C-alpha positions as a Markdown table, in Angstrom:
| # | Residue | x | y | z |
|---|---|---|---|---|
| 1 | Unk | -86.2 | 4.0 | -43.5 |
| 2 | Unk | -88.1 | 6.6 | -45.4 |
| 3 | Unk | -86.8 | 9.0 | -48.1 |
| 4 | Unk | -83.2 | 9.1 | -49.3 |
| 5 | Unk | -80.4 | 7.8 | -47.1 |
| 6 | Unk | -78.7 | 10.3 | -44.9 |
| 7 | Unk | -75.1 | 11.2 | -45.4 |
| 8 | Unk | -72.4 | 9.5 | -43.3 |
| 9 | Unk | -71.6 | 12.8 | -41.7 |
| 10 | Unk | -75.2 | 13.3 | -40.5 |
| 11 | Unk | -75.8 | 9.9 | -39.1 |
| 12 | Unk | -72.3 | 9.7 | -37.5 |
| 13 | Unk | -73.1 | 12.9 | -35.7 |
| 14 | Unk | -76.4 | 11.5 | -34.6 |
| 15 | Unk | -74.8 | 8.3 | -33.4 |
| 16 | Unk | -72.2 | 10.3 | -31.5 |
| 17 | Unk | -75.0 | 12.1 | -29.6 |
| 18 | Unk | -76.6 | 8.8 | -28.7 |
| 19 | Unk | -73.4 | 7.1 | -27.7 |
| 20 | Unk | -73.2 | 5.1 | -30.9 |
| 21 | Unk | -76.3 | 2.9 | -30.3 |
| 22 | Unk | -80.0 | 3.5 | -30.1 |
| 23 | Unk | -81.4 | 2.1 | -26.9 |
| 24 | Unk | -85.1 | 2.3 | -27.6 |
| 25 | Unk | -87.0 | -0.9 | -28.5 |
| 26 | Unk | -86.8 | -1.7 | -32.2 |
| 27 | Unk | -90.4 | -0.9 | -32.9 |
| 28 | Unk | -90.0 | 2.5 | -31.3 |
| 29 | Unk | -86.7 | 3.1 | -33.1 |
| 30 | Unk | -88.3 | 3.0 | -36.5 |
| 31 | Unk | -91.5 | 4.7 | -35.5 |
| 32 | Unk | -89.4 | 7.6 | -34.1 |
| 33 | Unk | -87.3 | 7.8 | -37.2 |
| 34 | Unk | -90.4 | 8.0 | -39.4 |
| 35 | Unk | -92.0 | 10.7 | -37.2 |
| 36 | Unk | -89.0 | 13.0 | -37.5 |
| 37 | Unk | -88.8 | 15.6 | -40.3 |
| 38 | Unk | -86.3 | 14.6 | -42.9 |
| 39 | Unk | -83.8 | 17.1 | -44.3 |
| 40 | Unk | -82.4 | 17.0 | -47.8 |
| 41 | Unk | -78.9 | 15.6 | -47.5 |
| 42 | Unk | -76.3 | 14.3 | -49.9 |
| 43 | Unk | -76.5 | 10.6 | -50.7 |
| 44 | Unk | -74.0 | 8.0 | -49.7 |
| 45 | Unk | -71.2 | 7.1 | -52.1 |
| 46 | Unk | -71.0 | 3.4 | -52.8 |
| 47 | Unk | -67.9 | 1.6 | -54.1 |
| 48 | Unk | -68.3 | -2.0 | -55.4 |
| 49 | Unk | -65.4 | -4.5 | -55.6 |
| 50 | Unk | -65.9 | -7.7 | -57.7 |
| 51 | Unk | -68.5 | -7.1 | -60.4 |
| 52 | Unk | -69.4 | -10.4 | -61.9 |
| 53 | Unk | -72.9 | -11.7 | -61.3 |
| 54 | Unk | -73.4 | -11.5 | -57.5 |
| 55 | Unk | -71.4 | -8.2 | -57.4 |
| 56 | Unk | -73.8 | -6.6 | -59.9 |
| 57 | Unk | -76.8 | -8.0 | -58.0 |
| 58 | Unk | -75.9 | -6.5 | -54.6 |
| 59 | Unk | -74.7 | -3.2 | -56.3 |
| 60 | Unk | -78.1 | -2.9 | -57.9 |
| 61 | Unk | -79.9 | -3.4 | -54.6 |
| 62 | Unk | -77.7 | -0.7 | -53.0 |
| 63 | Unk | -78.6 | 1.9 | -55.5 |
| 64 | Unk | -81.7 | 2.8 | -53.6 |
| 65 | Unk | -79.6 | 4.1 | -50.7 |
| 66 | Unk | -76.6 | 5.6 | -52.4 |
| 67 | Unk | -74.8 | 6.6 | -55.6 |
| 68 | Unk | -72.5 | 4.1 | -57.3 |
| 69 | Unk | -69.4 | 6.2 | -57.5 |
| 70 | Unk | -66.6 | 3.6 | -58.0 |
| 71 | Unk | -66.1 | 0.1 | -59.2 |
| 72 | Unk | -63.0 | -2.2 | -58.9 |
| 73 | Unk | -62.4 | -5.5 | -60.7 |
| 74 | Unk | -59.2 | -7.2 | -61.8 |
| 75 | Unk | -60.8 | -8.1 | -65.1 |
| 76 | Unk | -61.0 | -5.0 | -67.4 |
| 77 | Unk | -63.9 | -6.5 | -69.4 |
| 78 | Unk | -65.9 | -7.0 | -66.2 |
| 79 | Unk | -65.3 | -3.5 | -64.8 |
| 80 | Unk | -66.0 | -1.8 | -68.0 |
| 81 | Unk | -69.3 | -3.6 | -68.5 |
| 82 | Unk | -70.2 | -2.9 | -64.9 |
| 83 | Unk | -69.6 | 0.8 | -65.4 |
| 84 | Unk | -71.8 | 0.8 | -68.4 |
| 85 | Unk | -74.5 | -1.0 | -66.4 |
| 86 | Unk | -74.5 | 1.7 | -63.7 |
| 87 | Unk | -74.8 | 4.8 | -65.9 |
| 88 | Unk | -71.2 | 5.1 | -67.1 |
| 89 | Unk | -70.5 | 7.5 | -64.3 |
| 90 | Unk | -68.6 | 5.4 | -61.7 |
| 91 | Unk | -64.8 | 5.6 | -61.8 |
| 92 | Unk | -63.3 | 2.2 | -62.5 |
| 93 | Unk | -60.1 | 0.7 | -61.0 |
| 94 | Unk | -58.1 | -2.5 | -61.4 |
| 95 | Unk | -56.8 | -2.4 | -57.8 |
| 96 | Unk | -59.4 | -2.1 | -55.0 |
| 97 | Unk | -57.0 | -0.1 | -52.9 |
| 98 | Unk | -57.5 | 2.8 | -55.3 |
| 99 | Unk | -61.2 | 2.6 | -54.7 |
| 100 | Unk | -60.7 | 2.6 | -50.9 |
| 101 | Unk | -58.6 | 5.7 | -51.2 |
| 102 | Unk | -61.5 | 7.8 | -52.6 |
| 103 | Unk | -63.1 | 10.3 | -50.2 |
| 104 | Unk | -66.4 | 10.0 | -52.0 |
| 105 | Unk | -66.7 | 6.3 | -51.1 |
| 106 | Unk | -68.6 | 5.8 | -47.8 |
| 107 | Unk | -69.8 | 2.3 | -48.3 |
| 108 | Unk | -68.0 | -0.7 | -49.9 |
| 109 | Unk | -69.6 | -3.8 | -51.4 |
| 110 | Unk | -67.4 | -6.9 | -51.8 |
| 111 | Unk | -68.3 | -9.8 | -54.1 |
| 112 | Unk | -64.9 | -11.2 | -54.8 |
| 113 | Unk | -63.7 | -14.8 | -54.5 |
| 114 | Unk | -63.5 | -16.1 | -50.9 |
| 115 | Unk | -59.8 | -15.8 | -50.5 |
| 116 | Unk | -60.0 | -12.0 | -50.8 |
| 117 | Unk | -62.9 | -11.4 | -48.4 |
| 118 | Unk | -61.0 | -11.0 | -45.1 |
| 119 | Unk | -58.2 | -8.7 | -46.4 |
| 120 | Unk | -60.7 | -6.5 | -48.3 |
| 121 | Unk | -63.0 | -6.1 | -45.3 |
| 122 | Unk | -60.1 | -5.2 | -43.0 |
| 123 | Unk | -58.6 | -2.7 | -45.5 |
| 124 | Unk | -62.1 | -1.1 | -46.0 |
| 125 | Unk | -62.8 | -0.8 | -42.3 |
| 126 | Unk | -59.4 | 0.7 | -41.7 |
| 127 | Unk | -60.1 | 3.2 | -44.5 |
| 128 | Unk | -63.2 | 4.2 | -42.6 |
| 129 | Unk | -65.8 | 2.5 | -44.8 |
| 130 | Unk | -68.9 | 0.5 | -43.8 |
| 131 | Unk | -68.9 | -2.9 | -45.6 |
| 132 | Unk | -71.3 | -5.4 | -47.1 |
| 133 | Unk | -69.3 | -8.6 | -48.0 |
| 134 | Unk | -70.5 | -11.7 | -49.7 |
| 135 | Unk | -70.3 | -15.1 | -48.0 |
| 136 | Unk | -68.5 | -17.2 | -47.1 |
| 137 | Unk | -66.8 | -14.8 | -44.8 |
| 138 | Unk | -63.3 | -16.3 | -44.6 |
| 139 | Unk | -60.9 | -18.8 | -46.1 |
| 140 | Unk | -59.6 | -20.0 | -42.7 |
| 141 | Unk | -60.7 | -20.0 | -39.1 |
| 142 | Unk | -57.8 | -17.7 | -38.0 |
| 143 | Unk | -58.9 | -15.1 | -40.5 |
| 144 | Unk | -62.2 | -14.9 | -38.7 |
| 145 | Unk | -60.4 | -14.3 | -35.4 |
| 146 | Unk | -58.5 | -11.5 | -36.9 |
| 147 | Unk | -61.7 | -10.0 | -38.4 |
| 148 | Unk | -63.5 | -10.1 | -35.1 |
| 149 | Unk | -60.7 | -8.2 | -33.4 |
| 150 | Unk | -60.4 | -5.5 | -36.2 |
| 151 | Unk | -64.2 | -4.9 | -36.4 |
| 152 | Unk | -64.5 | -4.9 | -32.7 |
| 153 | Unk | -61.9 | -2.2 | -32.4 |
| 154 | Unk | -63.7 | 0.0 | -35.0 |
| 155 | Unk | -67.0 | 1.8 | -35.3 |
| 156 | Unk | -67.8 | 0.4 | -38.7 |
| 157 | Unk | -70.9 | -1.6 | -39.7 |
| 158 | Unk | -70.2 | -4.8 | -41.5 |
| 159 | Unk | -73.0 | -7.0 | -43.0 |
| 160 | Unk | -72.3 | -10.4 | -44.4 |
| 161 | Unk | -74.3 | -11.5 | -47.5 |
| 162 | Unk | -76.0 | -14.5 | -45.9 |
| 163 | Unk | -79.3 | -13.2 | -47.2 |
| 164 | Unk | -81.3 | -16.3 | -46.1 |
| 165 | Unk | -81.5 | -14.5 | -42.7 |
| 166 | Unk | -83.7 | -11.9 | -44.5 |
| 167 | Unk | -85.8 | -14.5 | -46.3 |
| 168 | Unk | -89.2 | -14.8 | -44.6 |
| 169 | Unk | -89.3 | -18.6 | -44.9 |
| 170 | Unk | -86.0 | -19.2 | -43.2 |
| 171 | Unk | -86.6 | -16.5 | -40.6 |
| 172 | Unk | -90.0 | -18.0 | -39.7 |
| 173 | Unk | -88.4 | -21.5 | -39.4 |
| 174 | Unk | -85.7 | -20.3 | -37.0 |
| 175 | Unk | -88.3 | -18.4 | -34.9 |
| 176 | Unk | -90.6 | -21.5 | -34.7 |
| 177 | Unk | -87.7 | -23.6 | -33.5 |
| 178 | Unk | -86.3 | -21.1 | -31.1 |
| 179 | Unk | -89.8 | -20.5 | -29.6 |
| 180 | Unk | -90.4 | -24.2 | -28.9 |
| 181 | Unk | -92.9 | -25.0 | -31.6 |
| 182 | Unk | -91.2 | -28.4 | -32.3 |
| 183 | Unk | -90.2 | -29.0 | -28.7 |
| 184 | Unk | -86.6 | -29.4 | -27.6 |
| 185 | Unk | -84.4 | -29.4 | -30.7 |
| 186 | Unk | -82.5 | -32.7 | -31.1 |
| 187 | Unk | -81.2 | -32.9 | -34.6 |
| 188 | Unk | -80.7 | -30.8 | -37.7 |
| 189 | Unk | -79.9 | -32.0 | -41.2 |
| 190 | Unk | -78.5 | -29.5 | -43.7 |
| 191 | Unk | -78.4 | -30.9 | -47.2 |
| 192 | Unk | -76.9 | -29.6 | -50.4 |
| 193 | Unk | -75.7 | -31.5 | -53.5 |
| 194 | Unk | -72.3 | -32.8 | -54.6 |
| 195 | Unk | -69.4 | -30.7 | -55.8 |
| 196 | Unk | -68.7 | -30.6 | -59.5 |
| 197 | Unk | -65.9 | -32.6 | -61.0 |
| 198 | Unk | -63.6 | -31.5 | -63.8 |
| 199 | Unk | -60.2 | -31.6 | -65.3 |
| 200 | Unk | -57.5 | -31.9 | -66.3 |
| 201 | Unk | -57.6 | -28.4 | -67.5 |
| 202 | Unk | -55.2 | -26.7 | -69.9 |
| 203 | Unk | -53.0 | -23.8 | -68.9 |
| 204 | Unk | -53.0 | -20.6 | -71.0 |
| 205 | Unk | -51.2 | -17.3 | -71.3 |
| 206 | Unk | -52.9 | -14.8 | -69.0 |
| 207 | Unk | -55.3 | -12.6 | -71.0 |
| 208 | Unk | -54.2 | -9.0 | -71.4 |
| 209 | Unk | -57.4 | -7.7 | -69.8 |
| 210 | Unk | -57.0 | -9.8 | -66.6 |
| 211 | Unk | -54.6 | -9.2 | -63.7 |
| 212 | Unk | -54.0 | -12.9 | -62.7 |
| 213 | Unk | -51.4 | -12.0 | -60.2 |
| 214 | Unk | -53.7 | -9.7 | -58.3 |
| 215 | Unk | -56.6 | -12.1 | -58.6 |
| 216 | Unk | -54.5 | -14.8 | -56.8 |
| 217 | Unk | -53.8 | -12.6 | -53.9 |
| 218 | Unk | -52.6 | -14.5 | -50.8 |
| 219 | Unk | -52.8 | -17.9 | -52.6 |
| 220 | Unk | -49.9 | -19.7 | -54.3 |
| 221 | Unk | -48.8 | -18.3 | -57.7 |
| 222 | Unk | -49.7 | -20.9 | -60.3 |
| 223 | Unk | -50.0 | -21.0 | -64.1 |
| 224 | Unk | -53.2 | -19.5 | -65.4 |
| 225 | Unk | -56.1 | -21.9 | -65.9 |
| 226 | Unk | -59.4 | -20.2 | -66.8 |
| 227 | Unk | -61.3 | -22.7 | -64.7 |
| 228 | Unk | -59.5 | -21.5 | -61.6 |
| 229 | Unk | -61.0 | -18.0 | -61.9 |
| 230 | Unk | -64.4 | -16.4 | -62.0 |
| 231 | Unk | -67.3 | -18.6 | -60.9 |
| 232 | Unk | -65.5 | -22.0 | -60.8 |
| 233 | Unk | -62.9 | -20.8 | -58.3 |
| 234 | Unk | -65.3 | -22.5 | -55.8 |
| 235 | Unk | -64.1 | -26.0 | -56.7 |
| 236 | Unk | -60.5 | -25.4 | -55.7 |
| 237 | Unk | -59.4 | -25.5 | -52.1 |
| 238 | Unk | -56.8 | -22.9 | -52.8 |
| 239 | Unk | -59.6 | -20.3 | -53.0 |
| 240 | Unk | -62.7 | -21.7 | -51.4 |
| 241 | Unk | -64.1 | -24.8 | -49.7 |
| 242 | Unk | -66.4 | -26.3 | -52.2 |
| 243 | Unk | -70.1 | -26.6 | -51.5 |
| 244 | Unk | -69.3 | -27.1 | -47.8 |
| 245 | Unk | -68.5 | -23.4 | -47.6 |
| 246 | Unk | -70.5 | -22.2 | -50.6 |
| 247 | Unk | -73.9 | -23.6 | -49.6 |
| 248 | Unk | -72.9 | -24.3 | -46.0 |
| 249 | Unk | -72.4 | -20.6 | -45.4 |
| 250 | Unk | -76.2 | -20.4 | -46.0 |
| 251 | Unk | -77.7 | -23.6 | -44.6 |
| 252 | Unk | -75.3 | -24.1 | -41.7 |
| 253 | Unk | -75.8 | -20.5 | -40.8 |
| 254 | Unk | -79.6 | -21.0 | -40.5 |
| 255 | Unk | -79.1 | -24.2 | -38.6 |
| 256 | Unk | -76.8 | -22.6 | -36.1 |
| 257 | Unk | -79.1 | -19.6 | -35.7 |
| 258 | Unk | -81.7 | -22.0 | -34.5 |
| 259 | Unk | -79.3 | -24.3 | -32.5 |
| 260 | Unk | -77.9 | -21.5 | -30.4 |
| 261 | Unk | -74.8 | -23.3 | -29.5 |
| 262 | Unk | -71.3 | -24.0 | -30.8 |
| 263 | Unk | -69.7 | -27.2 | -32.1 |
| 264 | Unk | -67.5 | -29.4 | -29.9 |
| 265 | Unk | -67.0 | -32.5 | -32.0 |
| 266 | Unk | -66.7 | -32.9 | -35.8 |
| 267 | Unk | -66.6 | -36.2 | -37.8 |
| 268 | Unk | -66.2 | -35.5 | -41.5 |
| 269 | Unk | -66.1 | -38.1 | -44.3 |
| 270 | Unk | -65.1 | -37.4 | -47.9 |
| 271 | Unk | -63.7 | -38.8 | -51.1 |
| 272 | Unk | -61.3 | -36.7 | -53.1 |
| 273 | Unk | -60.5 | -36.5 | -56.8 |
| 274 | Unk | -56.9 | -37.1 | -58.0 |
| 275 | Unk | -57.0 | -35.2 | -61.3 |
| 276 | Unk | -53.9 | -33.1 | -62.1 |
| 277 | Unk | -54.9 | -29.5 | -62.9 |
| 278 | Unk | -58.5 | -30.3 | -62.0 |
| 279 | Unk | -61.1 | -29.4 | -59.4 |
| 280 | Unk | -59.8 | -30.6 | -56.0 |
| 281 | Unk | -62.7 | -30.3 | -53.6 |
| 282 | Unk | -64.3 | -33.5 | -52.4 |
| 283 | Unk | -66.5 | -35.4 | -54.8 |
| 284 | Unk | -68.5 | -36.9 | -52.0 |
| 285 | Unk | -68.7 | -35.3 | -48.6 |
| 286 | Unk | -70.6 | -35.2 | -45.3 |
| 287 | Unk | -70.1 | -34.5 | -41.6 |
| 288 | Unk | -71.7 | -35.0 | -38.2 |
| 289 | Unk | -71.3 | -32.1 | -35.9 |
| 290 | Unk | -72.1 | -32.3 | -32.2 |
| 291 | Unk | -72.9 | -29.1 | -30.2 |
| 292 | Unk | -72.2 | -28.1 | -26.6 |
| 293 | Unk | -76.0 | -28.2 | -25.9 |
| 294 | Unk | -76.4 | -31.7 | -27.2 |
| 295 | Unk | -77.9 | -30.9 | -30.6 |
| 296 | Unk | -76.5 | -32.9 | -33.6 |
| 297 | Unk | -76.1 | -31.4 | -37.1 |
| 298 | Unk | -75.8 | -33.7 | -40.1 |
| 299 | Unk | -74.2 | -32.1 | -43.2 |
| 300 | Unk | -75.1 | -34.1 | -46.3 |
| 301 | Unk | -74.3 | -33.8 | -50.0 |
| 302 | Unk | -77.5 | -35.6 | -51.1 |
| 303 | Unk | -81.2 | -35.7 | -50.2 |
| 304 | Unk | -83.7 | -32.8 | -50.4 |
| 305 | Unk | -81.7 | -29.6 | -50.4 |
| 306 | Unk | -82.6 | -27.6 | -47.4 |
| 307 | Unk | -82.7 | -27.8 | -43.6 |
| 308 | Unk | -84.7 | -30.3 | -41.5 |
| 309 | Unk | -85.2 | -29.5 | -37.9 |
| 310 | Unk | -86.2 | -32.4 | -35.6 |
| 311 | Unk | -87.4 | -31.8 | -32.0 |
| 312 | Unk | -89.0 | -34.1 | -29.4 |
| 313 | Unk | -92.5 | -32.8 | -30.4 |
| 314 | Unk | -92.2 | -32.4 | -34.2 |
| 315 | Unk | -90.3 | -31.6 | -37.3 |
| 316 | Unk | -89.9 | -28.6 | -39.6 |
| 317 | Unk | -88.4 | -28.3 | -43.1 |
| 318 | Unk | -87.3 | -25.2 | -44.9 |
| 319 | Unk | -85.5 | -24.4 | -48.2 |
| 320 | Unk | -85.7 | -21.7 | -50.8 |
| 321 | Unk | -89.1 | -22.9 | -52.0 |
| 322 | Unk | -91.0 | -23.8 | -48.9 |
| 323 | Unk | -91.3 | -23.9 | -45.1 |
| 324 | Unk | -93.4 | -26.9 | -44.0 |
| 325 | Unk | -94.4 | -28.9 | -41.0 |
| 326 | Unk | -97.1 | -29.1 | -38.4 |
| 327 | Unk | -95.9 | -25.9 | -36.6 |
| 328 | Unk | -96.4 | -24.0 | -39.9 |
| 329 | Unk | -99.9 | -25.5 | -40.3 |
| 330 | Unk | -100.7 | -24.5 | -36.7 |
| 331 | Unk | -99.9 | -20.9 | -37.3 |
| 332 | Unk | -103.6 | -20.4 | -38.3 |
| 333 | Unk | -104.7 | -21.1 | -34.8 |
| 334 | Unk | -101.5 | -20.2 | -33.0 |
| 335 | Unk | -99.9 | -17.3 | -34.9 |
| 336 | Unk | -96.4 | -15.9 | -34.4 |
| 337 | Unk | -96.4 | -12.3 | -35.5 |
| 338 | Unk | -93.2 | -10.6 | -36.5 |
| 339 | Unk | -93.2 | -8.2 | -33.6 |
| 340 | Unk | -92.8 | -11.3 | -31.4 |
| 341 | Unk | -89.7 | -12.6 | -33.2 |
| 342 | Unk | -86.7 | -13.0 | -30.9 |
| 343 | Unk | -83.7 | -14.0 | -33.1 |
| 344 | Unk | -82.8 | -10.5 | -34.1 |
| 345 | Unk | -83.6 | -7.4 | -32.0 |
| 346 | Unk | -83.5 | -4.7 | -34.7 |
| 347 | Unk | -86.2 | -5.3 | -37.2 |
| 348 | Unk | -87.6 | -2.7 | -39.5 |
| 349 | Unk | -91.2 | -3.9 | -39.5 |
| 350 | Unk | -92.1 | -1.3 | -42.2 |
| 351 | Unk | -90.3 | -3.6 | -44.7 |
| 352 | Unk | -92.7 | -6.2 | -46.2 |
| 353 | Unk | -91.7 | -9.8 | -45.8 |
| 354 | Unk | -89.8 | -11.1 | -48.8 |
| 355 | Unk | -88.8 | -14.6 | -50.0 |
| 356 | Unk | -86.5 | -15.9 | -52.7 |
| 357 | Unk | -83.0 | -14.7 | -53.4 |
| 358 | Unk | -83.4 | -11.5 | -55.3 |
| 359 | Unk | -86.3 | -10.3 | -53.2 |
| 360 | Unk | -84.7 | -11.3 | -49.9 |
| 361 | Unk | -81.5 | -9.4 | -50.8 |
| 362 | Unk | -83.7 | -6.3 | -51.0 |
| 363 | Unk | -84.4 | -6.6 | -47.2 |
| 364 | Unk | -80.9 | -7.8 | -46.4 |
| 365 | Unk | -79.4 | -4.7 | -48.1 |
| 366 | Unk | -82.1 | -2.6 | -46.4 |
| 367 | Unk | -81.1 | -3.9 | -43.0 |
| 368 | Unk | -77.5 | -3.0 | -43.8 |
| 369 | Unk | -78.4 | 0.6 | -44.6 |
| 370 | Unk | -80.7 | 0.7 | -41.6 |
| 371 | Unk | -77.7 | -0.3 | -39.5 |
| 372 | Unk | -75.5 | 2.3 | -41.2 |
| 373 | Unk | -77.9 | 5.0 | -40.3 |
| 374 | Unk | -78.4 | 3.9 | -36.7 |
| 375 | Unk | -75.0 | 2.3 | -36.0 |
| 376 | Unk | -76.5 | -1.0 | -35.0 |
| 377 | Unk | -75.4 | -4.6 | -35.6 |
| 378 | Unk | -76.7 | -6.1 | -38.8 |
| 379 | Unk | -78.7 | -9.3 | -39.0 |
| 380 | Unk | -75.7 | -11.2 | -40.4 |
| 381 | Unk | -73.0 | -10.1 | -38.0 |
| 382 | Unk | -69.3 | -10.8 | -38.2 |
| 383 | Unk | -69.5 | -13.0 | -35.1 |
| 384 | Unk | -72.3 | -15.1 | -36.3 |
| 385 | Unk | -70.9 | -15.4 | -39.8 |
| 386 | Unk | -67.4 | -16.3 | -38.4 |
| 387 | Unk | -68.9 | -19.0 | -36.3 |
| 388 | Unk | -70.9 | -20.3 | -39.3 |
| 389 | Unk | -68.0 | -20.6 | -41.7 |
| 390 | Unk | -65.8 | -21.9 | -38.9 |
| 391 | Unk | -68.1 | -24.9 | -38.7 |
| 392 | Unk | -67.8 | -25.3 | -42.5 |
| 393 | Unk | -64.0 | -25.1 | -42.2 |
| 394 | Unk | -64.0 | -27.6 | -39.3 |
| 395 | Unk | -65.9 | -30.1 | -41.4 |
| 396 | Unk | -63.5 | -29.7 | -44.3 |
| 397 | Unk | -60.5 | -30.1 | -42.0 |
| 398 | Unk | -61.9 | -33.3 | -40.5 |
| 399 | Unk | -62.5 | -34.6 | -44.0 |
| 400 | Unk | -59.1 | -33.8 | -45.2 |
| 401 | Unk | -57.4 | -35.2 | -42.2 |
| 402 | Unk | -59.6 | -38.3 | -42.4 |
| 403 | Unk | -60.5 | -38.4 | -38.7 |
| 404 | Unk | -62.9 | -37.0 | -36.1 |
| 405 | Unk | -61.8 | -33.9 | -34.2 |
| 406 | Unk | -62.6 | -32.3 | -30.8 |
| 407 | Unk | -63.0 | -28.6 | -30.8 |
| 408 | Unk | -62.8 | -26.0 | -28.0 |
| 409 | Unk | -65.2 | -23.2 | -29.2 |
| 410 | Unk | -64.1 | -20.8 | -26.6 |
| 411 | Unk | -60.3 | -21.0 | -27.3 |
| 412 | Unk | -61.1 | -21.8 | -31.0 |
| 413 | Unk | -58.5 | -24.6 | -31.0 |
| 414 | Unk | -58.5 | -28.3 | -31.6 |
| 415 | Unk | -58.2 | -30.2 | -28.3 |
| 416 | Unk | -54.9 | -32.2 | -28.0 |
| 417 | Unk | -54.3 | -32.1 | -31.7 |
| 418 | Unk | -51.3 | -30.0 | -32.8 |
| 419 | Unk | -51.5 | -31.3 | -36.4 |
| 420 | Unk | -55.2 | -30.2 | -36.8 |
| 421 | Unk | -54.3 | -26.8 | -35.3 |
| 422 | Unk | -51.9 | -26.2 | -38.2 |
| 423 | Unk | -54.9 | -26.1 | -40.5 |
| 424 | Unk | -56.5 | -23.1 | -38.8 |
| 425 | Unk | -54.5 | -20.8 | -41.1 |
| 426 | Unk | -52.6 | -21.0 | -44.4 |
| 427 | Unk | -49.4 | -19.7 | -45.7 |
| 428 | Unk | -49.9 | -16.3 | -47.4 |
| 429 | Unk | -48.1 | -15.0 | -50.4 |
| 430 | Unk | -45.7 | -12.1 | -49.7 |
| 431 | Unk | -47.4 | -8.7 | -50.2 |
| 432 | Unk | -50.9 | -10.1 | -49.5 |
| 433 | Unk | -50.7 | -11.0 | -45.9 |
| 434 | Unk | -53.7 | -10.4 | -43.6 |
| 435 | Unk | -53.2 | -8.8 | -40.3 |
């Protein structure tokens, strides 16, 4: 895109004239947009929900395209600091529903703990907002089914914050695999590291500046433990899924982008802590996932962090520091230019390639606003992200049940296993139900 972002009124009118989608090839789409005269229009209003570290990162990246007009966070200290960081002009709220009610909010950014993602996306979409939400997308598989239905019935654009899709290293790796540079894909290994351990932790009175009841949302109401909140919520199954969903939402996403199939069999192994009032995600974990097309995915909590692709003609490794293998070396003699990439059909080739978290998020956020303007599907779509985190959830369910599971990816149910199917959803606290 060039110049300031258009207002939602302008580009919705444009989308309506074109039936909601641009049909020209992606190169022509952006060339045409750049050739057209730009008119001075009002900027988009951006509202941000959840303003600790990652929330502030994505909000800063969104400033190029809109004005930060509202901030919501259940921690008064966090929201007041965030307002000061963004020019002291945004209105601040404890309850995100008050932010969604504002007419000057066109776009919503969500960087809350995982157990809030689904409900906030649904509420924002129903309020007429376009949404950028952090990963992992859901807390349960059934949440993803609900999200797919709600988003599919709306005209809203939703981008998931799996920014590795906008990192040039990961993007190149996927393209090399999908275009046969390692031959027929046979096996993928996605490695992270182990979950932290900790506890027992002490309970405390809830701080006056923190709305603990609202923070808990759909989850069970329990005494306040500081280690349950803010960053360390990741190590409690009540709110997240440990590194299986935290890092898996990134690495398994890239793996499945290349695999181009869905899981049918999951065999998870794990060892769990038994510390009262302590972190309760697995201390050691792993899983073997078999896909309908015959590819095998190994999920490991040790080894070199990253993704190893193995084909019948070679191997390729990628992580946040490198992309390496014979296919990469051969690019000098057999290049693969960006205009021949196939994994995503709506590239803005005027954006320079970027690698590394903070830089890649620039392009990821840019893709989101490109799609807002053109009403296209973002590079991290709801469907892809739902399928990614579903695989993470499947692995966690297999680990917690202690046995292999067979999965029907079309019906999104376990085959012949009523007990496992009860794990597709969780009981939700009254007043915070999702639907």
